[in-house]
mmCIF file of C-alpha atoms and ligand atoms in Angstrom:
data_model
loop_
_atom_site.group_PDB
_atom_site.id
_atom_site.type_symbol
_atom_site.label_atom_id
_atom_site.label_comp_id
_atom_site.label_asym_id
_atom_site.label_seq_id
_atom_site.Cartn_x
_atom_site.Cartn_y
_atom_site.Cartn_z
ATOM 1 C CA MET Y 1 132.136 176.070 109.742
ATOM 2 C CA ASN Y 2 128.873 176.643 107.512
ATOM 3 C CA LYS Y 3 129.891 177.767 104.279
ATOM 4 C CA LEU Y 4 127.484 180.327 102.102
ATOM 5 C CA ARG Y 5 129.078 178.524 99.154
ATOM 6 C CA ASN Y 6 132.120 176.856 97.847
ATOM 7 C CA ALA Y 7 135.202 178.654 96.173
ATOM 8 C CA THR Y 8 136.896 177.021 93.477
ATOM 9 C CA ILE Y 9 139.486 177.189 90.988
ATOM 10 C CA THR Y 10 138.294 178.243 87.551
ATOM 11 C CA ALA Y 11 141.462 179.368 85.439
ATOM 12 C CA VAL Y 12 145.178 179.305 86.175
ATOM 13 C CA GLY Y 13 148.403 180.776 84.803
ATOM 14 C CA MET Y 14 151.901 181.184 85.059
ATOM 15 C CA TYR Y 15 155.151 182.758 84.444
ATOM 16 C CA VAL Y 16 158.632 181.714 84.159
ATOM 17 C CA PRO Y 17 161.522 183.698 83.174
ATOM 18 C CA PRO Y 18 163.509 182.531 80.322
ATOM 19 C CA LYS Y 19 166.908 182.899 81.422
ATOM 20 C CA ILE Y 20 168.128 179.204 83.044
ATOM 21 C CA LEU Y 21 171.102 178.808 85.703
ATOM 22 C CA ASN Y 22 171.918 175.034 85.478
ATOM 23 C CA ASN Y 23 173.814 173.348 88.183
ATOM 24 C CA LYS Y 24 177.009 173.597 86.271
ATOM 25 C CA TYR Y 25 176.860 177.046 86.510
ATOM 26 C CA PHE Y 26 177.108 176.988 90.152
ATOM 27 C CA GLU Y 27 180.085 174.785 89.593
ATOM 28 C CA LYS Y 28 181.676 177.818 88.412
ATOM 29 C CA ILE Y 29 180.426 180.267 91.298
ATOM 30 C CA VAL Y 30 180.866 178.431 94.413
ATOM 31 C CA ASP Y 31 182.299 174.892 95.755
ATOM 32 C CA THR Y 32 179.388 172.492 94.601
ATOM 33 C CA ASN Y 33 178.858 170.032 91.877
ATOM 34 C CA ASP Y 34 175.915 168.907 90.110
ATOM 35 C CA GLU Y 35 175.943 165.521 91.709
ATOM 36 C CA TRP Y 36 175.538 167.037 95.304
ATOM 37 C CA ILE Y 37 172.891 169.498 94.063
ATOM 38 C CA ILE Y 38 170.676 166.661 92.707
ATOM 39 C CA THR Y 39 170.737 164.198 95.072
ATOM 40 C CA ARG Y 40 170.480 166.588 98.024
ATOM 41 C CA THR Y 41 167.684 168.379 96.588
ATOM 42 C CA GLY Y 42 166.551 167.314 93.306
ATOM 43 C CA ILE Y 43 166.849 170.455 91.313
ATOM 44 C CA LYS Y 44 168.709 170.695 88.038
ATOM 45 C CA GLU Y 45 167.926 174.180 87.011
ATOM 46 C CA ARG Y 46 165.840 177.125 88.058
ATOM 47 C CA ARG Y 47 165.136 180.270 86.276
ATOM 48 C CA ILE Y 48 166.365 184.060 86.665
ATOM 49 C CA ILE Y 49 164.560 186.959 85.859
ATOM 50 C CA GLU Y 50 166.807 189.910 84.647
ATOM 51 C CA ASP Y 51 164.084 192.141 82.812
ATOM 52 C CA GLY Y 52 161.618 193.347 86.106
ATOM 53 C CA ALA Y 53 160.745 192.762 89.842
ATOM 54 C CA THR Y 54 158.148 190.389 91.504
ATOM 55 C CA SER Y 55 154.967 192.396 90.158
ATOM 56 C CA ASP Y 56 156.280 191.799 86.633
ATOM 57 C CA LEU Y 57 156.480 188.268 87.098
ATOM 58 C CA ALA Y 58 153.094 188.429 88.772
ATOM 59 C CA ALA Y 59 151.660 190.516 86.115
ATOM 60 C CA ARG Y 60 152.924 188.136 83.205
ATOM 61 C CA ALA Y 61 151.408 185.155 85.299
ATOM 62 C CA CYS Y 62 147.930 186.831 85.576
ATOM 63 C CA GLN Y 63 148.015 187.839 81.909
ATOM 64 C CA ASP Y 64 148.522 183.917 80.834
ATOM 65 C CA LEU Y 65 145.588 183.216 82.982
ATOM 66 C CA PHE Y 66 143.469 186.012 81.342
ATOM 67 C CA ASN Y 67 144.801 184.750 77.585
ATOM 68 C CA ASN Y 68 143.518 181.072 78.349
ATOM 69 C CA SER Y 69 140.067 182.075 80.145
ATOM 70 C CA LYS Y 70 137.005 184.406 79.180
ATOM 71 C CA VAL Y 71 137.755 186.550 82.423
ATOM 72 C CA LYS Y 72 138.378 190.093 81.584
ATOM 73 C CA PRO Y 73 140.969 191.945 84.070
ATOM 74 C CA GLU Y 74 137.879 194.466 84.998
ATOM 75 C CA GLU Y 75 135.753 191.637 86.054
ATOM 76 C CA ILE Y 76 138.379 190.874 89.060
ATOM 77 C CA ASP Y 77 137.222 191.884 92.520
ATOM 78 C CA CYS Y 78 140.295 191.115 94.851
ATOM 79 C CA ILE Y 79 143.690 190.527 94.077
ATOM 80 C CA ILE Y 80 145.956 188.634 96.970
ATOM 81 C CA VAL Y 81 149.614 188.233 96.345
ATOM 82 C CA ALA Y 82 151.600 186.105 98.292
ATOM 83 C CA THR Y 83 155.247 186.975 98.151
ATOM 84 C CA VAL Y 84 158.474 187.910 100.399
ATOM 85 C CA THR Y 85 160.142 189.775 97.733
ATOM 86 C CA PRO Y 86 157.533 192.551 97.522
ATOM 87 C CA ASP Y 87 158.753 195.404 94.890
ATOM 88 C CA MET Y 88 158.802 197.713 97.715
ATOM 89 C CA PHE Y 89 157.939 197.597 101.606
ATOM 90 C CA PHE Y 90 154.782 199.883 100.148
ATOM 91 C CA PRO Y 91 152.926 200.079 98.392
ATOM 92 C CA ALA Y 92 151.907 196.197 97.906
ATOM 93 C CA THR Y 93 152.687 194.362 95.297
ATOM 94 C CA ALA Y 94 148.946 193.887 94.754
ATOM 95 C CA CYS Y 95 148.435 197.223 94.023
ATOM 96 C CA LEU Y 96 151.611 197.078 91.279
ATOM 97 C CA VAL Y 97 149.605 194.314 89.775
ATOM 98 C CA GLN Y 98 146.484 195.879 89.651
ATOM 99 C CA ASP Y 99 148.238 198.459 87.885
ATOM 100 C CA LYS Y 100 149.736 196.614 85.565
ATOM 101 C CA ILE Y 101 146.800 193.916 84.758
ATOM 102 C CA GLY Y 102 144.339 196.975 84.166
ATOM 103 C CA ALA Y 103 142.135 195.480 87.035
ATOM 104 C CA LYS Y 104 140.525 198.476 87.493
ATOM 105 C CA ASN Y 105 137.833 197.401 89.762
ATOM 106 C CA ALA Y 106 139.640 195.438 92.093
ATOM 107 C CA TRP Y 107 141.178 195.981 95.760
ATOM 108 C CA GLY Y 108 143.702 193.967 97.054
ATOM 109 C CA PHE Y 109 146.874 193.193 99.605
ATOM 110 C CA ASP Y 110 150.132 191.242 99.959
ATOM 111 C CA LEU Y 111 150.341 188.140 102.261
ATOM 112 C CA SER Y 112 153.450 187.451 103.908
ATOM 113 C CA ALA Y 113 154.083 183.478 104.502
ATOM 114 C CA ALA Y 114 156.825 182.525 102.578
ATOM 115 C CA CYS Y 115 156.764 179.236 101.233
ATOM 116 C CA SER Y 116 153.254 178.656 102.762
ATOM 117 C CA GLY Y 117 152.242 182.032 101.183
ATOM 118 C CA PHE Y 118 150.070 180.310 98.445
ATOM 119 C CA LEU Y 119 148.383 177.854 101.049
ATOM 120 C CA PHE Y 120 147.322 180.857 103.104
ATOM 121 C CA ALA Y 121 146.413 183.420 100.342
ATOM 122 C CA LEU Y 122 144.323 180.550 98.755
ATOM 123 C CA LYS Y 123 142.343 180.144 101.939
ATOM 124 C CA THR Y 124 141.920 183.761 102.595
ATOM 125 C CA GLY Y 125 140.815 184.395 98.989
ATOM 126 C CA ALA Y 126 138.531 181.143 99.495
ATOM 127 C CA SER Y 127 136.679 182.939 102.452
ATOM 128 C CA LEU Y 128 136.306 186.051 100.301
ATOM 129 C CA VAL Y 129 134.176 184.181 97.944
ATOM 130 C CA GLU Y 130 132.639 181.711 100.768
ATOM 131 C CA SER Y 131 130.961 184.666 102.241
ATOM 132 C CA GLY Y 132 129.027 185.972 99.489
ATOM 133 C CA SER Y 133 131.508 189.253 99.671
ATOM 134 C CA TYR Y 134 133.324 188.843 96.045
ATOM 135 C CA ASN Y 135 132.821 186.465 93.197
ATOM 136 C CA LYS Y 136 136.174 186.459 91.150
ATOM 137 C CA VAL Y 137 139.455 186.857 93.513
ATOM 138 C CA LEU Y 138 143.088 186.558 91.742
ATOM 139 C CA VAL Y 139 145.457 184.477 94.467
ATOM 140 C CA VAL Y 140 148.777 185.049 92.918
ATOM 141 C CA GLY Y 141 152.169 183.392 94.181
ATOM 142 C CA ALA Y 142 155.281 185.670 93.142
ATOM 143 C CA ASP Y 143 158.832 185.914 94.402
ATOM 144 C CA LYS Y 144 161.787 187.325 92.855
ATOM 145 C CA MET Y 145 164.205 185.234 95.081
ATOM 146 C CA SER Y 146 167.017 186.219 93.248
ATOM 147 C CA SER Y 147 166.733 189.805 94.716
ATOM 148 C CA ILE Y 148 167.590 188.180 98.186
ATOM 149 C CA THR Y 149 169.659 185.272 97.377
ATOM 150 C CA ASP Y 150 173.588 185.688 98.320
ATOM 151 C CA TYR Y 151 175.203 184.198 95.047
ATOM 152 C CA THR Y 152 178.413 183.624 96.917
ATOM 153 C CA ASP Y 153 176.544 181.528 99.472
ATOM 154 C CA ARG Y 154 176.685 177.382 98.666
ATOM 155 C CA ASN Y 155 174.206 176.913 101.329
ATOM 156 C CA THR Y 156 171.396 178.658 99.823
ATOM 157 C CA CYS Y 157 172.204 179.756 96.172
ATOM 158 C CA VAL Y 158 171.551 176.922 94.616
ATOM 159 C CA LEU Y 159 168.045 176.536 95.866
ATOM 160 C CA PHE Y 160 166.123 179.276 94.744
ATOM 161 C CA GLY Y 161 164.510 180.429 91.512
ATOM 162 C CA ASP Y 162 162.168 183.261 90.083
ATOM 163 C CA ALA Y 163 158.705 182.413 89.109
ATOM 164 C CA ALA Y 164 154.831 183.732 89.514
ATOM 165 C CA SER Y 165 151.564 181.677 89.353
ATOM 166 C CA ALA Y 166 148.143 182.810 89.567
ATOM 167 C CA VAL Y 167 144.485 180.868 89.828
ATOM 168 C CA LEU Y 168 141.092 182.615 89.707
ATOM 169 C CA LEU Y 169 138.793 181.563 92.688
ATOM 170 C CA GLU Y 170 134.963 182.067 91.747
ATOM 171 C CA PRO Y 171 131.891 180.180 93.417
ATOM 172 C CA SER Y 172 131.381 176.680 92.786
ATOM 173 C CA GLU Y 173 128.752 175.381 91.070
ATOM 174 C CA SER Y 174 128.101 173.109 93.952
ATOM 175 C CA MET Y 175 129.644 171.953 97.333
ATOM 176 C CA GLU Y 176 131.045 169.059 96.324
ATOM 177 C CA PHE Y 177 133.405 170.861 94.286
ATOM 178 C CA GLY Y 178 136.562 173.569 95.137
ATOM 179 C CA ILE Y 179 138.232 174.501 98.491
ATOM 180 C CA ILE Y 180 136.777 171.588 100.685
ATOM 181 C CA ASP Y 181 138.740 171.866 104.201
ATOM 182 C CA GLN Y 182 142.516 173.264 105.322
ATOM 183 C CA LEU Y 183 144.834 172.956 108.280
ATOM 184 C CA LEU Y 184 147.050 175.994 108.654
ATOM 185 C CA PHE Y 185 149.589 176.839 111.405
ATOM 186 C CA VAL Y 186 152.566 179.199 112.613
ATOM 187 C CA ASP Y 187 155.162 179.018 114.609
ATOM 188 C CA GLY Y 188 157.372 181.940 115.100
ATOM 189 C CA SER Y 189 159.742 180.478 117.510
ATOM 190 C CA GLY Y 190 161.337 179.179 114.200
ATOM 191 C CA LYS Y 191 161.932 182.346 113.106
ATOM 192 C CA ASP Y 192 166.065 182.253 114.030
ATOM 193 C CA ALA Y 193 166.175 179.110 111.194
ATOM 194 C CA LEU Y 194 165.032 181.044 108.454
ATOM 195 C CA HIS Y 195 165.337 184.719 107.801
ATOM 196 C CA MET Y 196 166.221 187.801 106.133
ATOM 197 C CA LYS Y 197 168.025 189.918 109.138
ATOM 198 C CA ALA Y 198 167.893 193.487 108.014
ATOM 199 C CA GLY Y 199 165.923 195.753 105.769
ATOM 200 C CA GLY Y 200 162.887 195.715 108.227
ATOM 201 C CA SER Y 201 162.047 197.551 111.451
ATOM 202 C CA LEU Y 202 164.317 195.452 113.489
ATOM 203 C CA ASN Y 203 167.613 196.313 111.550
ATOM 204 C CA PRO Y 204 166.835 199.078 108.930
ATOM 205 C CA ALA Y 205 169.338 199.094 106.373
ATOM 206 C CA THR Y 206 172.897 200.647 107.242
ATOM 207 C CA HIS Y 207 176.144 200.279 105.648
ATOM 208 C CA GLU Y 208 176.798 197.562 108.396
ATOM 209 C CA THR Y 209 173.615 195.657 107.557
ATOM 210 C CA ILE Y 210 175.307 195.668 104.052
ATOM 211 C CA ASP Y 211 178.936 194.835 105.056
ATOM 212 C CA LYS Y 212 177.340 191.796 107.236
ATOM 213 C CA LYS Y 213 175.158 190.644 104.152
ATOM 214 C CA TRP Y 214 171.840 190.448 106.707
ATOM 215 C CA HIS Y 215 170.023 191.343 103.293
ATOM 216 C CA TYR Y 216 169.944 187.716 102.091
ATOM 217 C CA ILE Y 217 168.152 184.907 103.025
ATOM 218 C CA TYR Y 218 169.867 183.396 105.905
ATOM 219 C CA GLN Y 219 168.954 179.190 106.413
ATOM 220 C CA ASP Y 220 169.984 176.910 108.859
ATOM 221 C CA GLY Y 221 169.133 173.830 106.412
ATOM 222 C CA LYS Y 222 169.473 171.111 108.444
ATOM 223 C CA ALA Y 223 167.425 172.396 111.465
ATOM 224 C CA VAL Y 224 164.820 173.375 108.472
ATOM 225 C CA PHE Y 225 164.880 170.340 106.876
ATOM 226 C CA LYS Y 226 164.233 168.074 110.277
ATOM 227 C CA VAL Y 227 161.020 170.151 111.203
ATOM 228 C CA ALA Y 228 159.846 170.710 107.554
ATOM 229 C CA VAL Y 229 159.895 166.970 107.164
ATOM 230 C CA LYS Y 230 157.841 166.271 109.966
ATOM 231 C CA GLY Y 231 155.566 169.234 109.786
ATOM 232 C CA MET Y 232 154.667 168.410 105.899
ATOM 233 C CA ALA Y 233 154.238 164.854 106.392
ATOM 234 C CA ASP Y 234 151.929 165.057 109.399
ATOM 235 C CA VAL Y 235 149.691 167.833 108.027
ATOM 236 C CA SER Y 236 149.263 166.080 104.725
ATOM 237 C CA TYR Y 237 148.316 162.711 106.829
ATOM 238 C CA ASP Y 238 146.312 164.552 109.124
ATOM 239 C CA ILE Y 239 143.928 166.375 106.393
ATOM 240 C CA MET Y 240 143.608 163.130 104.742
ATOM 241 C CA LYS Y 241 142.175 161.294 107.708
ATOM 242 C CA LYS Y 242 140.192 164.548 108.943
ATOM 243 C CA ASN Y 243 138.458 164.101 105.787
ATOM 244 C CA GLY Y 244 138.171 160.353 105.355
ATOM 245 C CA LEU Y 245 140.150 160.175 102.500
ATOM 246 C CA SER Y 246 142.815 156.700 101.983
ATOM 247 C CA SER Y 247 145.631 157.020 99.749
ATOM 248 C CA ASP Y 248 143.380 155.690 96.435
ATOM 249 C CA ASP Y 249 141.196 158.715 97.214
ATOM 250 C CA VAL Y 250 143.870 161.164 96.741
ATOM 251 C CA ALA Y 251 144.406 161.800 92.734
ATOM 252 C CA TYR Y 252 147.484 163.844 93.549
ATOM 253 C CA LEU Y 253 149.497 165.270 96.267
ATOM 254 C CA VAL Y 254 150.709 168.753 95.461
ATOM 255 C CA PRO Y 255 153.581 169.754 97.721
ATOM 256 C CA HIS Y 256 156.005 172.767 98.184
ATOM 257 C CA GLN Y 257 158.844 171.975 96.070
ATOM 258 C CA ALA Y 258 162.006 173.006 98.379
ATOM 259 C CA ASN Y 259 163.557 169.680 98.756
ATOM 260 C CA LEU Y 260 162.916 166.242 96.838
ATOM 261 C CA ARG Y 261 163.282 164.386 100.070
ATOM 262 C CA ILE Y 262 160.954 166.226 101.840
ATOM 263 C CA ILE Y 263 158.485 165.640 99.399
ATOM 264 C CA ASP Y 264 159.330 161.735 99.223
ATOM 265 C CA ALA Y 265 158.947 161.696 103.093
ATOM 266 C CA THR Y 266 155.346 163.726 102.396
ATOM 267 C CA ALA Y 267 154.357 161.050 100.007
ATOM 268 C CA GLU Y 268 155.512 158.072 102.006
ATOM 269 C CA ARG Y 269 153.607 159.195 105.182
ATOM 270 C CA MET Y 270 150.146 159.707 103.107
ATOM 271 C CA GLY Y 271 151.152 156.185 101.579
ATOM 272 C CA ILE Y 272 150.849 158.007 98.006
ATOM 273 C CA SER Y 273 152.911 156.398 95.142
ATOM 274 C CA LYS Y 274 155.457 158.514 93.343
ATOM 275 C CA ASP Y 275 153.190 159.037 90.004
ATOM 276 C CA LYS Y 276 150.704 161.006 92.128
ATOM 277 C CA VAL Y 277 152.689 163.321 93.331
ATOM 278 C CA MET Y 278 153.232 166.900 91.446
ATOM 279 C CA ILE Y 279 156.884 167.601 90.718
ATOM 280 C CA ASN Y 280 158.373 170.239 88.966
ATOM 281 C CA ILE Y 281 161.458 171.131 91.558
ATOM 282 C CA HIS Y 282 163.962 170.000 88.908
ATOM 283 C CA LYS Y 283 162.852 172.602 86.624
ATOM 284 C CA TYR Y 284 162.338 175.959 88.877
ATOM 285 C CA GLY Y 285 163.880 175.036 92.074
ATOM 286 C CA ASN Y 286 162.463 176.634 95.106
ATOM 287 C CA THR Y 287 160.122 179.550 93.599
ATOM 288 C CA THR Y 288 158.743 180.143 97.269
ATOM 289 C CA ALA Y 289 155.365 181.020 96.776
ATOM 290 C CA ALA Y 290 154.944 180.188 93.168
ATOM 291 C CA THR Y 291 155.556 176.297 93.528
ATOM 292 C CA ILE Y 292 151.934 175.054 94.289
ATOM 293 C CA PRO Y 293 150.345 177.120 91.864
ATOM 294 C CA LEU Y 294 152.903 176.090 88.955
ATOM 295 C CA CYS Y 295 152.660 172.552 89.567
ATOM 296 C CA LEU Y 296 148.734 172.922 89.446
ATOM 297 C CA THR Y 297 148.983 175.030 85.879
ATOM 298 C CA GLU Y 298 151.274 173.014 84.388
ATOM 299 C CA TYR Y 299 149.516 169.306 85.338
ATOM 300 C CA TYR Y 300 146.306 170.981 84.485
ATOM 301 C CA ARG Y 301 147.786 171.848 81.127
ATOM 302 C CA ASP Y 302 149.347 168.778 80.444
ATOM 303 C CA GLY Y 303 145.918 167.168 81.016
ATOM 304 C CA LYS Y 304 146.987 165.154 84.263
ATOM 305 C CA ILE Y 305 144.021 166.907 86.311
ATOM 306 C CA LYS Y 306 140.653 165.571 85.761
ATOM 307 C CA LYS Y 307 136.784 167.147 86.842
ATOM 308 C CA GLY Y 308 136.871 165.859 90.181
ATOM 309 C CA ASP Y 309 140.048 165.047 91.366
ATOM 310 C CA ASN Y 310 141.280 164.825 95.248
ATOM 311 C CA LEU Y 311 144.242 167.143 95.616
ATOM 312 C CA ILE Y 312 145.991 167.610 98.734
ATOM 313 C CA LEU Y 313 148.025 170.976 98.693
ATOM 314 C CA SER Y 314 150.709 171.054 101.187
ATOM 315 C CA ALA Y 315 153.855 173.477 102.201
ATOM 316 C CA PHE Y 316 156.195 174.145 104.953
ATOM 317 C CA GLY Y 317 158.249 177.596 105.372
ATOM 318 C CA ALA Y 318 159.688 180.147 107.159
ATOM 319 C CA GLY Y 319 157.849 181.607 110.393
ATOM 320 C CA TYR Y 320 157.498 178.726 110.594
ATOM 321 C CA THR Y 321 154.344 178.761 108.452
ATOM 322 C CA TRP Y 322 152.905 175.519 107.160
ATOM 323 C CA GLY Y 323 149.857 173.854 106.073
ATOM 324 C CA ALA Y 324 147.684 171.674 103.495
ATOM 325 C CA ILE Y 325 144.361 172.485 101.742
ATOM 326 C CA TYR Y 326 141.783 169.516 100.704
ATOM 327 C CA LEU Y 327 140.736 170.415 97.022
ATOM 328 C CA LYS Y 328 138.550 168.792 94.732
ATOM 329 C CA TRP Y 329 139.289 169.874 91.444
ATOM 330 C CA SER Y 330 136.122 171.403 89.039
ATOM 331 C CA LEU Y 331 137.744 172.684 85.833
ATOM 332 C CA ALA Y 332 137.239 170.029 83.073
HETATM 333 N N1 LIG C 401 177.193 172.250 97.574
HETATM 334 C C1 LIG C 401 177.947 171.240 98.238
HETATM 335 N N2 LIG C 401 178.009 171.008 99.548
HETATM 336 C C2 LIG C 401 176.916 171.902 99.989
HETATM 337 C C3 LIG C 401 176.398 172.605 99.527
HETATM 338 C C4 LIG C 401 176.364 172.642 98.359
HETATM 339 N N3 LIG C 401 175.723 173.624 97.369
HETATM 340 N N4 LIG C 401 175.423 173.333 100.389
HETATM 341 C C5 LIG C 401 175.703 172.750 101.413
HETATM 342 N N5 LIG C 401 177.106 172.005 101.225
HETATM 343 C C6 LIG C 401 177.598 171.324 102.288
HETATM 344 C C7 LIG C 401 177.801 171.795 103.848
HETATM 345 O O1 LIG C 401 178.315 172.945 103.844
HETATM 346 C C8 LIG C 401 177.767 170.433 104.780
HETATM 347 O O2 LIG C 401 179.413 170.650 104.726
HETATM 348 P P1 LIG C 401 179.891 170.335 106.004
HETATM 349 O O3 LIG C 401 179.643 168.835 106.523
HETATM 350 O O4 LIG C 401 181.249 170.226 105.454
HETATM 351 O O5 LIG C 401 179.632 171.418 107.065
HETATM 352 C C9 LIG C 401 177.173 169.501 104.004
HETATM 353 O O6 LIG C 401 177.041 169.946 102.431
HETATM 354 C C10 LIG C 401 175.929 168.889 104.401
HETATM 355 O O7 LIG C 401 175.119 169.979 104.789
HETATM 356 P P2 LIG C 401 173.704 169.778 105.358
HETATM 357 O O8 LIG C 401 173.199 170.993 105.693
HETATM 358 O O9 LIG C 401 173.542 169.013 106.318
HETATM 359 O O10 LIG C 401 173.051 169.329 103.817
HETATM 360 P P3 LIG C 401 171.654 168.563 103.751
HETATM 361 O O11 LIG C 401 171.546 167.221 103.091
HETATM 362 O O12 LIG C 401 170.470 169.092 104.875
HETATM 363 O O13 LIG C 401 171.125 169.980 102.526
HETATM 364 C C11 LIG C 401 169.412 171.344 102.318
HETATM 365 C C12 LIG C 401 170.960 171.079 102.784
HETATM 366 C C13 LIG C 401 169.525 172.935 102.274
HETATM 367 C C14 LIG C 401 169.504 171.047 100.937
HETATM 368 C C15 LIG C 401 168.837 170.673 103.158
HETATM 369 O O14 LIG C 401 168.993 171.335 104.638
HETATM 370 C C16 LIG C 401 167.227 171.621 103.057
HETATM 371 O O15 LIG C 401 166.566 171.071 102.217
HETATM 372 N N6 LIG C 401 166.838 172.341 104.153
HETATM 373 C C17 LIG C 401 165.593 172.340 104.003
HETATM 374 C C18 LIG C 401 164.890 173.293 103.033
HETATM 375 C C19 LIG C 401 163.353 174.071 103.080
HETATM 376 O O16 LIG C 401 162.661 172.933 103.375
HETATM 377 N N7 LIG C 401 163.363 175.166 103.587
HETATM 378 C C20 LIG C 401 162.036 175.628 103.708
HETATM 379 C C21 LIG C 401 161.112 176.278 102.961
HETATM 380 S S1 LIG C 401 162.176 177.311 101.899
#
């Protein structure tokens, strides 16, 4: 497809709440242990917000981005918030973020693609820039997973955390840098394995839905694990091959952080060594739409990403949704 110009990431920001729940905490509230959680998932700690909703996580991540760049809120053209935990069904969380950060000239919307949300939002935002329609698009991945987590269910409660992270997309100085290519997919036949049963138009909230705990995450972990391992590994490998990249050409795999075993399998399929895989699952758990931009922000700020680095971003999530994006980093 012909593009007028490329979109590239020109600023990053993040917010993780200060409250930490470590694995020892979960030993006290459900039948689990630190060793099981680390060996089966790679998670040691996760963060939980005590003073706000998803829009607060998102607004704080955007504020961090503004504090670390020359861009001002009023210059933002559009805000896309990827989330499955919006503050409310409506208005969109993007509207609440717009107000909280003072982006008075922006429009915006929410995008729901669960753990693939950031990738889908990044491509959507990039298209707005590539078409020449807009110059400054904020793409935010934000989830308050603690708001839909059942802390009596050991199968899910140890996995998730709260966080937000944001990137700014602007036109790239050349076609060489920025969002180069993507492979994105959905398969709704996977809906039964990972979902929240009630609160939507299928099962509106009633006393019965609350009694049945239908307002929490439901996951058939084994079923999701099987398709996620294959889906994420295949799509990451396929985007490399489609763009003629060898494993040596890739500076980093930037995977969604749901399970260290899924990440390891993806890196193995791509032939990429562990030192070229961005990891922060041990600190934050699965923060759904926030995991990938959190990795990008932390590794960039640690001086680990260089201008010209080839990055492969990949994710798998509820829907099913999955995909990969090839990005050539342009920030010095
Ligand atoms: N502590 C101790 N035991 C636990 C546990 C916990 N926190 N959670 C589950 N178990 C138990 C199960 O009850 C099961 O016991 P049983 O055999 O007596 O029934 C046993 O551990 C094995 O369960 P299983 O589901 O096979 O574990 P697993 O190795 O698959 O790991 C997940 C579970 C959830 C970590 C893993 O399946 C997973 O990561 N799934 C995919 C997640 C994902 O990618 N989601 C998409 C994006 S959100």
